[in-house]
């Protein structure tokens, strides 16, 4: 009999641990979406429960005294109330469909367990492993006591099932605790990496902004000449404003790094873009005594899809003369 109980419980643990493993593998995909990550494990667990219904020889005591309380407890401890409701509904439907005469004690016990988990959700959210193990043990004891109240004369098989459920809930709590801890570490590593990138950008932002500001300063000096024509005055003014816009764009990109804007795709004429860059970079090159020559292999226009401001910034970086 004990061998049979352990065999059934190991089968149930296989499904729970499979859910933990799949959750661990899929976590990096949803790491930046906390809301989806919150429901991921519950969805995986419910999917595996459906497989359990379809392919396993289901024992009513193992289902109601082992698999259901263990799953509900770990979801309550680690995922919150909404995934717990999903788990509660799924298991109770299964209990009602599979073995109707066991549904009432399971329904009442699991409902009170769910309510108590909701009441204590803030107390267990960020606790250490030892505290979570104590809560898991207390929840399982409460579930078993409530179950016994509706089924006062339990068979020896059911009693052994209850006792062997404790090592199962401890092991699963231990595993899931470190899975969630690993998720927190990954999130911290992502934040550290983002902070490192922002630090690098902060170290180079003055250098990147200096190029358009230097060009703008050159055009403003040209505007101070008395013999300048109206056409040149207008052109220099436009180029000076373009330089200021370029510097503003770079600063905006830096400030919006944590939440970048959507890319603007438009048809660009590469010749026009190169001519604009040439007019923009020439004063800076002249100041450094550098001559820039531009030649085209063909007179036909060359069109690409892209963002004009980002393309120009890329070309400026490539032509950086400092």
JSON list of N, CA and C in Angstrom, two decimals, residues 204-244:
[
{"chain": "A", "resi": 204, "resn": "UNK", "atom": "N", "xyz": [29.76, 59.63, -22.80]},
{"chain": "A", "resi": 204, "resn": "UNK", "atom": "CA", "xyz": [30.01, 60.05, -24.19]},
{"chain": "A", "resi": 204, "resn": "UNK", "atom": "C", "xyz": [29.01, 61.08, -24.71]},
{"chain": "A", "resi": 205, "resn": "UNK", "atom": "N", "xyz": [27.98, 61.40, -23.93]},
{"chain": "A", "resi": 205, "resn": "UNK", "atom": "CA", "xyz": [26.93, 62.27, -24.43]},
{"chain": "A", "resi": 205, "resn": "UNK", "atom": "C", "xyz": [27.46, 63.66, -24.76]},
{"chain": "A", "resi": 206, "resn": "UNK", "atom": "N", "xyz": [28.38, 64.17, -23.94]},
{"chain": "A", "resi": 206, "resn": "UNK", "atom": "CA", "xyz": [28.94, 65.50, -24.19]},
{"chain": "A", "resi": 206, "resn": "UNK", "atom": "C", "xyz": [29.73, 65.51, -25.49]},
{"chain": "A", "resi": 207, "resn": "UNK", "atom": "N", "xyz": [30.44, 64.41, -25.76]},
{"chain": "A", "resi": 207, "resn": "UNK", "atom": "CA", "xyz": [31.20, 64.31, -27.00]},
{"chain": "A", "resi": 207, "resn": "UNK", "atom": "C", "xyz": [30.27, 64.25, -28.20]},
{"chain": "A", "resi": 208, "resn": "UNK", "atom": "N", "xyz": [29.17, 63.49, -28.09]},
{"chain": "A", "resi": 208, "resn": "UNK", "atom": "CA", "xyz": [28.24, 63.35, -29.21]},
{"chain": "A", "resi": 208, "resn": "UNK", "atom": "C", "xyz": [27.49, 64.65, -29.48]},
{"chain": "A", "resi": 209, "resn": "UNK", "atom": "N", "xyz": [27.16, 65.39, -28.43]},
{"chain": "A", "resi": 209, "resn": "UNK", "atom": "CA", "xyz": [26.43, 66.64, -28.60]},
{"chain": "A", "resi": 209, "resn": "UNK", "atom": "C", "xyz": [27.35, 67.75, -29.10]},
{"chain": "A", "resi": 210, "resn": "UNK", "atom": "N", "xyz": [28.64, 67.62, -28.81]},
{"chain": "A", "resi": 210, "resn": "UNK", "atom": "CA", "xyz": [29.58, 68.68, -29.18]},
{"chain": "A", "resi": 210, "resn": "UNK", "atom": "C", "xyz": [29.67, 68.86, -30.69]},
{"chain": "A", "resi": 211, "resn": "UNK", "atom": "N", "xyz": [29.57, 67.79, -31.46]},
{"chain": "A", "resi": 211, "resn": "UNK", "atom": "CA", "xyz": [29.68, 67.90, -32.92]},
{"chain": "A", "resi": 211, "resn": "UNK", "atom": "C", "xyz": [28.64, 68.84, -33.52]},
{"chain": "A", "resi": 212, "resn": "UNK", "atom": "N", "xyz": [27.33, 68.60, -33.30]},
{"chain": "A", "resi": 212, "resn": "UNK", "atom": "CA", "xyz": [26.35, 69.54, -33.88]},
{"chain": "A", "resi": 212, "resn": "UNK", "atom": "C", "xyz": [26.43, 70.93, -33.29]},
{"chain": "A", "resi": 213, "resn": "UNK", "atom": "N", "xyz": [26.80, 71.04, -32.01]},
{"chain": "A", "resi": 213, "resn": "UNK", "atom": "CA", "xyz": [26.91, 72.38, -31.42]},
{"chain": "A", "resi": 213, "resn": "UNK", "atom": "C", "xyz": [28.08, 73.15, -32.01]},
{"chain": "A", "resi": 214, "resn": "UNK", "atom": "N", "xyz": [29.19, 72.45, -32.30]},
{"chain": "A", "resi": 214, "resn": "UNK", "atom": "CA", "xyz": [30.34, 73.11, -32.93]},
{"chain": "A", "resi": 214, "resn": "UNK", "atom": "C", "xyz": [29.99, 73.60, -34.32]},
{"chain": "A", "resi": 215, "resn": "UNK", "atom": "N", "xyz": [29.26, 72.74, -35.08]},
{"chain": "A", "resi": 215, "resn": "UNK", "atom": "CA", "xyz": [28.83, 73.15, -36.42]},
{"chain": "A", "resi": 215, "resn": "UNK", "atom": "C", "xyz": [27.87, 74.34, -36.34]},
{"chain": "A", "resi": 216, "resn": "UNK", "atom": "N", "xyz": [26.96, 74.30, -35.39]},
{"chain": "A", "resi": 216, "resn": "UNK", "atom": "CA", "xyz": [26.03, 75.41, -35.22]},
{"chain": "A", "resi": 216, "resn": "UNK", "atom": "C", "xyz": [26.77, 76.71, -34.89]},
{"chain": "A", "resi": 217, "resn": "UNK", "atom": "N", "xyz": [27.78, 76.59, -34.03]},
{"chain": "A", "resi": 217, "resn": "UNK", "atom": "CA", "xyz": [28.58, 77.77, -33.70]},
{"chain": "A", "resi": 217, "resn": "UNK", "atom": "C", "xyz": [29.26, 78.34, -34.94]},
{"chain": "A", "resi": 218, "resn": "UNK", "atom": "N", "xyz": [29.75, 77.43, -35.83]},
{"chain": "A", "resi": 218, "resn": "UNK", "atom": "CA", "xyz": [30.39, 77.89, -37.07]},
{"chain": "A", "resi": 218, "resn": "UNK", "atom": "C", "xyz": [29.42, 78.63, -37.97]},
{"chain": "A", "resi": 219, "resn": "UNK", "atom": "N", "xyz": [28.21, 78.11, -38.10]},
{"chain": "A", "resi": 219, "resn": "UNK", "atom": "CA", "xyz": [27.22, 78.79, -38.93]},
{"chain": "A", "resi": 219, "resn": "UNK", "atom": "C", "xyz": [26.81, 80.13, -38.34]},
{"chain": "A", "resi": 220, "resn": "UNK", "atom": "N", "xyz": [26.72, 80.20, -37.03]},
{"chain": "A", "resi": 220, "resn": "UNK", "atom": "CA", "xyz": [26.38, 81.47, -36.39]},
{"chain": "A", "resi": 220, "resn": "UNK", "atom": "C", "xyz": [27.47, 82.51, -36.61]},
{"chain": "A", "resi": 221, "resn": "UNK", "atom": "N", "xyz": [28.74, 82.07, -36.61]},
{"chain": "A", "resi": 221, "resn": "UNK", "atom": "CA", "xyz": [29.85, 82.99, -36.92]},
{"chain": "A", "resi": 221, "resn": "UNK", "atom": "C", "xyz": [29.78, 83.49, -38.35]},
{"chain": "A", "resi": 222, "resn": "UNK", "atom": "N", "xyz": [29.36, 82.59, -39.27]},
{"chain": "A", "resi": 222, "resn": "UNK", "atom": "CA", "xyz": [29.20, 83.01, -40.66]},
{"chain": "A", "resi": 222, "resn": "UNK", "atom": "C", "xyz": [28.06, 84.02, -40.81]},
{"chain": "A", "resi": 223, "resn": "UNK", "atom": "N", "xyz": [27.02, 83.86, -39.98]},
{"chain": "A", "resi": 223, "resn": "UNK", "atom": "CA", "xyz": [25.90, 84.81, -40.04]},
{"chain": "A", "resi": 223, "resn": "UNK", "atom": "C", "xyz": [26.32, 86.21, -39.61]},
{"chain": "A", "resi": 224, "resn": "UNK", "atom": "N", "xyz": [27.41, 86.30, -38.84]},
{"chain": "A", "resi": 224, "resn": "UNK", "atom": "CA", "xyz": [27.88, 87.61, -38.36]},
{"chain": "A", "resi": 224, "resn": "UNK", "atom": "C", "xyz": [28.61, 88.40, -39.44]},
{"chain": "A", "resi": 225, "resn": "UNK", "atom": "N", "xyz": [28.94, 87.76, -40.59]},
{"chain": "A", "resi": 225, "resn": "UNK", "atom": "CA", "xyz": [29.64, 88.46, -41.66]},
{"chain": "A", "resi": 225, "resn": "UNK", "atom": "C", "xyz": [28.72, 89.48, -42.34]},
{"chain": "A", "resi": 226, "resn": "UNK", "atom": "N", "xyz": [29.27, 90.65, -42.66]},
{"chain": "A", "resi": 226, "resn": "UNK", "atom": "CA", "xyz": [28.45, 91.72, -43.22]},
{"chain": "A", "resi": 226, "resn": "UNK", "atom": "C", "xyz": [28.11, 91.48, -44.69]},
{"chain": "A", "resi": 227, "resn": "UNK", "atom": "N", "xyz": [29.03, 90.83, -45.45]},
{"chain": "A", "resi": 227, "resn": "UNK", "atom": "CA", "xyz": [28.82, 90.68, -46.88]},
{"chain": "A", "resi": 227, "resn": "UNK", "atom": "C", "xyz": [27.99, 89.45, -47.24]},
{"chain": "A", "resi": 228, "resn": "UNK", "atom": "N", "xyz": [27.39, 88.81, -46.27]},
{"chain": "A", "resi": 228, "resn": "UNK", "atom": "CA", "xyz": [26.62, 87.60, -46.53]},
{"chain": "A", "resi": 228, "resn": "UNK", "atom": "C", "xyz": [25.34, 87.95, -47.29]},
{"chain": "A", "resi": 229, "resn": "UNK", "atom": "N", "xyz": [24.95, 87.09, -48.26]},
{"chain": "A", "resi": 229, "resn": "UNK", "atom": "CA", "xyz": [23.75, 87.31, -49.05]},
{"chain": "A", "resi": 229, "resn": "UNK", "atom": "C", "xyz": [22.52, 86.81, -48.28]},
{"chain": "A", "resi": 230, "resn": "UNK", "atom": "N", "xyz": [21.35, 87.22, -48.77]},
{"chain": "A", "resi": 230, "resn": "UNK", "atom": "CA", "xyz": [20.11, 86.79, -48.14]},
{"chain": "A", "resi": 230, "resn": "UNK", "atom": "C", "xyz": [19.94, 85.28, -48.26]},
{"chain": "A", "resi": 231, "resn": "UNK", "atom": "N", "xyz": [20.32, 84.73, -49.41]},
{"chain": "A", "resi": 231, "resn": "UNK", "atom": "CA", "xyz": [20.21, 83.28, -49.62]},
{"chain": "A", "resi": 231, "resn": "UNK", "atom": "C", "xyz": [21.12, 82.52, -48.65]},
{"chain": "A", "resi": 232, "resn": "UNK", "atom": "N", "xyz": [22.37, 82.98, -48.54]},
{"chain": "A", "resi": 232, "resn": "UNK", "atom": "CA", "xyz": [23.30, 82.31, -47.61]},
{"chain": "A", "resi": 232, "resn": "UNK", "atom": "C", "xyz": [22.86, 82.48, -46.17]},
{"chain": "A", "resi": 233, "resn": "UNK", "atom": "N", "xyz": [22.31, 83.67, -45.86]},
{"chain": "A", "resi": 233, "resn": "UNK", "atom": "CA", "xyz": [21.82, 83.90, -44.50]},
{"chain": "A", "resi": 233, "resn": "UNK", "atom": "C", "xyz": [20.72, 82.88, -44.13]},
{"chain": "A", "resi": 234, "resn": "UNK", "atom": "N", "xyz": [19.80, 82.68, -45.08]},
{"chain": "A", "resi": 234, "resn": "UNK", "atom": "CA", "xyz": [18.72, 81.73, -44.83]},
{"chain": "A", "resi": 234, "resn": "UNK", "atom": "C", "xyz": [19.27, 80.30, -44.70]},
{"chain": "A", "resi": 235, "resn": "UNK", "atom": "N", "xyz": [20.23, 79.93, -45.58]},
{"chain": "A", "resi": 235, "resn": "UNK", "atom": "CA", "xyz": [20.78, 78.58, -45.57]},
{"chain": "A", "resi": 235, "resn": "UNK", "atom": "C", "xyz": [21.55, 78.32, -44.28]},
{"chain": "A", "resi": 236, "resn": "UNK", "atom": "N", "xyz": [22.37, 79.30, -43.86]},
{"chain": "A", "resi": 236, "resn": "UNK", "atom": "CA", "xyz": [23.13, 79.12, -42.62]},
{"chain": "A", "resi": 236, "resn": "UNK", "atom": "C", "xyz": [22.21, 79.04, -41.40]},
{"chain": "A", "resi": 237, "resn": "UNK", "atom": "N", "xyz": [21.13, 79.79, -41.45]},
{"chain": "A", "resi": 237, "resn": "UNK", "atom": "CA", "xyz": [20.18, 79.75, -40.33]},
{"chain": "A", "resi": 237, "resn": "UNK", "atom": "C", "xyz": [19.53, 78.37, -40.24]},
{"chain": "A", "resi": 238, "resn": "UNK", "atom": "N", "xyz": [19.15, 77.81, -41.41]},
{"chain": "A", "resi": 238, "resn": "UNK", "atom": "CA", "xyz": [18.54, 76.48, -41.42]},
{"chain": "A", "resi": 238, "resn": "UNK", "atom": "C", "xyz": [19.52, 75.42, -40.93]},
{"chain": "A", "resi": 239, "resn": "UNK", "atom": "N", "xyz": [20.78, 75.53, -41.33]},
{"chain": "A", "resi": 239, "resn": "UNK", "atom": "CA", "xyz": [21.78, 74.55, -40.90]},
{"chain": "A", "resi": 239, "resn": "UNK", "atom": "C", "xyz": [22.06, 74.68, -39.40]},
{"chain": "A", "resi": 240, "resn": "UNK", "atom": "N", "xyz": [22.07, 75.92, -38.91]},
{"chain": "A", "resi": 240, "resn": "UNK", "atom": "CA", "xyz": [22.29, 76.11, -37.47]},
{"chain": "A", "resi": 240, "resn": "UNK", "atom": "C", "xyz": [21.14, 75.50, -36.66]},
{"chain": "A", "resi": 241, "resn": "UNK", "atom": "N", "xyz": [19.92, 75.73, -37.14]},
{"chain": "A", "resi": 241, "resn": "UNK", "atom": "CA", "xyz": [18.76, 75.15, -36.46]},
{"chain": "A", "resi": 241, "resn": "UNK", "atom": "C", "xyz": [18.78, 73.63, -36.56]},
{"chain": "A", "resi": 242, "resn": "UNK", "atom": "N", "xyz": [19.25, 73.11, -37.70]},
{"chain": "A", "resi": 242, "resn": "UNK", "atom": "CA", "xyz": [19.36, 71.66, -37.86]},
{"chain": "A", "resi": 242, "resn": "UNK", "atom": "C", "xyz": [20.34, 71.07, -36.86]},
{"chain": "A", "resi": 243, "resn": "UNK", "atom": "N", "xyz": [21.43, 71.78, -36.62]},
{"chain": "A", "resi": 243, "resn": "UNK", "atom": "CA", "xyz": [22.40, 71.31, -35.63]},
{"chain": "A", "resi": 243, "resn": "UNK", "atom": "C", "xyz": [21.82, 71.27, -34.23]},
{"chain": "A", "resi": 244, "resn": "UNK", "atom": "N", "xyz": [21.05, 72.30, -33.90]},
{"chain": "A", "resi": 244, "resn": "UNK", "atom": "CA", "xyz": [20.41, 72.33, -32.59]},
{"chain": "A", "resi": 244, "resn": "UNK", "atom": "C", "xyz": [19.40, 71.19, -32.46]}
]
